[in-house]
Amino acid sequence: MKEDIKEILTTFFEQVENDDRSTNHYPSFYSGLQLKVGFGFGNSAKIPWITFLGNQQTPTDGIFPVYYFFKENHRMILAYGISEENIPKLRWPVTPIMKTINTYFRERGLKPYKYGLSYVYKTYDVNKELDWTKIEEDLSVLIDMYKTLLVVKSDD
């Protein structure tokens, strides 16, 4: 599989639909960042994800751009990902207008199963036709912001 977000996400959605949890066919890197895909261990994840990781950041200890797919709500969120298991040393530049995933769902009368502390960058209704150009642009902007944070941190 090539480094193409449309191909990656299309395959990802097909696997979610078919309950296929294999990940070895995904590219190892995307835009210079390590790409990791999670469909759950044992049981299928309620919220499968795709992360983009740099500079010793991990899904369990760090920050990262991430797609969370809230299957139950047919909603994909591109988020300023924040690990939930450990408090990350690095921080996203949070502004007052940014909403956590908890806030986003609460405003809709819902509660996310997980990942509520991460901040929403963009949301996509997967029941509607996706604008792949916009999805690619959104991801590119968030990744560029992330890479800037990683460089600033490594210069400290």
CSV table of C-alpha atoms in Angstrom, one decimal:
chain,number,residue,atom,x,y,z
A,1,MET,CA,0.0,0.0,0.0
A,2,LYS,CA,1.4,3.4,-0.9
A,3,GLU,CA,1.5,6.5,1.2
A,4,ASP,CA,-2.0,7.8,0.1
A,5,ILE,CA,-4.5,8.8,2.8
A,6,LYS,CA,-7.5,7.9,0.6
A,7,GLU,CA,-6.2,4.4,0.0
A,8,ILE,CA,-5.2,4.0,3.7
A,9,LEU,CA,-8.6,5.2,5.0
A,10,THR,CA,-10.6,3.3,2.4
A,11,THR,CA,-8.8,0.1,3.4
A,12,PHE,CA,-9.2,1.0,7.1
A,13,PHE,CA,-13.0,1.4,6.7
A,14,GLU,CA,-13.3,-1.9,4.8
A,15,GLN,CA,-11.5,-3.6,7.5
A,16,VAL,CA,-13.7,-2.1,10.2
A,17,GLU,CA,-16.7,-3.3,8.3
A,18,ASN,CA,-15.3,-6.8,7.9
A,19,ASP,CA,-13.8,-7.1,11.4
A,20,ASP,CA,-10.3,-7.7,9.8
A,21,ARG,CA,-7.7,-6.6,12.3
A,22,SER,CA,-4.5,-7.2,10.2
A,23,THR,CA,-2.2,-4.2,9.9
A,24,ASN,CA,0.9,-5.4,8.2
A,25,HIS,CA,-0.1,-4.2,4.8
A,26,TYR,CA,-0.3,-0.5,5.9
A,27,PRO,CA,2.7,1.7,5.1
A,28,SER,CA,5.1,2.0,8.1
A,29,PHE,CA,5.5,5.8,7.5
A,30,TYR,CA,3.3,8.6,6.3
A,31,SER,CA,4.8,12.1,5.7
A,32,GLY,CA,7.9,11.1,7.6
A,33,LEU,CA,6.0,10.0,10.7
A,34,GLN,CA,5.5,6.4,11.9
A,35,LEU,CA,2.0,5.2,11.0
A,36,LYS,CA,0.2,2.9,13.5
A,37,VAL,CA,-3.2,1.4,13.1
A,38,GLY,CA,-5.3,-0.1,15.9
A,39,PHE,CA,-8.4,-2.3,15.5
A,40,GLY,CA,-8.4,-3.6,19.1
A,41,PHE,CA,-6.8,-6.6,20.9
A,42,GLY,CA,-9.0,-9.6,21.5
A,43,ASN,CA,-12.4,-7.9,20.7
A,44,SER,CA,-12.8,-5.4,18.0
A,45,ALA,CA,-12.2,-1.8,19.2
A,46,LYS,CA,-15.3,0.4,19.5
A,47,ILE,CA,-13.1,3.2,18.2
A,48,PRO,CA,-10.4,2.0,15.8
A,49,TRP,CA,-7.7,4.5,15.1
A,50,ILE,CA,-4.8,5.5,12.9
A,51,THR,CA,-1.9,7.5,14.5
A,52,PHE,CA,1.0,9.4,13.1
A,53,LEU,CA,3.9,9.4,15.5
A,54,GLY,CA,7.3,11.2,15.7
A,55,ASN,CA,10.1,11.7,18.2
A,56,GLN,CA,9.5,8.9,20.8
A,57,GLN,CA,5.7,9.7,20.9
A,58,THR,CA,3.5,6.7,21.3
A,59,PRO,CA,-0.2,6.1,21.6
A,60,THR,CA,0.2,5.3,25.3
A,61,ASP,CA,2.7,8.1,26.1
A,62,GLY,CA,2.7,11.2,23.9
A,63,ILE,CA,0.8,13.4,21.5
A,64,PHE,CA,0.1,12.7,17.9
A,65,PRO,CA,-2.2,13.5,15.0
A,66,VAL,CA,-4.8,10.7,15.0
A,67,TYR,CA,-8.0,9.6,13.2
A,68,TYR,CA,-10.5,8.1,15.6
A,69,PHE,CA,-13.4,6.3,14.0
A,70,PHE,CA,-16.4,6.3,16.3
A,71,LYS,CA,-18.2,3.4,14.6
A,72,GLU,CA,-21.4,3.8,16.6
A,73,ASN,CA,-21.8,7.4,15.6
A,74,HIS,CA,-20.5,7.1,12.0
A,75,ARG,CA,-18.1,9.8,12.8
A,76,MET,CA,-14.4,10.1,12.0
A,77,ILE,CA,-12.5,12.7,14.0
A,78,LEU,CA,-9.1,13.9,13.1
A,79,ALA,CA,-7.7,14.9,16.5
A,80,TYR,CA,-4.9,16.4,18.4
A,81,GLY,CA,-4.3,13.1,20.0
A,82,ILE,CA,-3.3,12.8,23.7
A,83,SER,CA,-2.3,9.6,25.3
A,84,GLU,CA,-4.6,8.4,28.0
A,85,GLU,CA,-2.4,5.9,29.8
A,86,ASN,CA,0.4,8.4,30.6
A,87,ILE,CA,0.5,12.1,30.8
A,88,PRO,CA,2.6,13.2,27.9
A,89,LYS,CA,5.6,15.4,28.3
A,90,LEU,CA,4.8,17.3,25.2
A,91,ARG,CA,1.6,19.4,24.8
A,92,TRP,CA,-0.5,20.6,21.9
A,93,PRO,CA,-1.0,24.4,21.9
A,94,VAL,CA,-4.5,24.5,23.2
A,95,THR,CA,-6.7,27.6,22.6
A,96,PRO,CA,-10.0,28.4,24.3
A,97,ILE,CA,-12.0,27.7,21.1
A,98,MET,CA,-10.7,24.1,20.8
A,99,LYS,CA,-13.1,21.4,22.0
A,100,THR,CA,-12.2,18.1,23.5
A,101,ILE,CA,-13.8,15.0,22.1
A,102,ASN,CA,-15.8,14.8,25.3
A,103,THR,CA,-17.2,18.3,24.7
A,104,TYR,CA,-17.9,17.6,21.0
A,105,PHE,CA,-20.0,14.6,21.9
A,106,ARG,CA,-21.6,16.2,25.0
A,107,GLU,CA,-22.9,19.0,22.8
A,108,ARG,CA,-24.7,16.3,20.8
A,109,GLY,CA,-26.2,14.6,23.8
A,110,LEU,CA,-23.7,11.7,23.6
A,111,LYS,CA,-20.7,10.5,25.5
A,112,PRO,CA,-17.6,9.0,23.8
A,113,TYR,CA,-16.5,5.6,25.0
A,114,LYS,CA,-12.9,6.7,25.0
A,115,TYR,CA,-10.4,9.3,23.9
A,116,GLY,CA,-12.4,12.2,25.3
A,117,LEU,CA,-9.4,14.2,26.4
A,118,SER,CA,-8.0,14.6,22.9
A,119,TYR,CA,-9.0,17.7,21.0
A,120,VAL,CA,-11.0,17.8,17.8
A,121,TYR,CA,-9.3,19.2,14.8
A,122,LYS,CA,-11.8,18.1,12.1
A,123,THR,CA,-14.8,15.8,12.0
A,124,TYR,CA,-16.2,13.8,9.1
A,125,ASP,CA,-19.6,12.1,8.7
A,126,VAL,CA,-18.7,8.8,7.1
A,127,ASN,CA,-22.3,8.3,6.0
A,128,LYS,CA,-21.8,11.1,3.5
A,129,GLU,CA,-19.4,11.1,0.6
A,130,LEU,CA,-16.0,12.1,1.8
A,131,ASP,CA,-14.1,15.0,0.3
A,132,TRP,CA,-10.7,13.3,-0.1
A,133,THR,CA,-8.9,16.5,-1.1
A,134,LYS,CA,-10.1,18.2,2.1
A,135,ILE,CA,-9.2,15.2,4.2
A,136,GLU,CA,-5.7,15.2,2.8
A,137,GLU,CA,-5.4,19.0,3.3
A,138,ASP,CA,-6.6,18.8,6.9
A,139,LEU,CA,-4.2,16.0,7.7
A,140,SER,CA,-1.3,17.8,6.1
A,141,VAL,CA,-1.9,21.0,8.1
A,142,LEU,CA,-2.1,19.0,11.4
A,143,ILE,CA,1.0,17.0,10.6
A,144,ASP,CA,2.9,20.2,9.7
A,145,MET,CA,1.8,21.7,13.1
A,146,TYR,CA,2.9,18.5,14.9
A,147,LYS,CA,6.3,18.4,13.2
A,148,THR,CA,6.9,22.0,14.3
A,149,LEU,CA,6.1,21.1,17.9
A,150,LEU,CA,8.5,18.1,17.7
A,151,VAL,CA,11.3,20.4,16.3
A,152,VAL,CA,10.7,23.0,19.0
A,153,LYS,CA,10.7,20.4,21.7
A,154,SER,CA,13.9,18.8,20.5
A,155,ASP,CA,15.6,22.2,20.4
A,156,ASP,CA,14.9,22.8,24.1
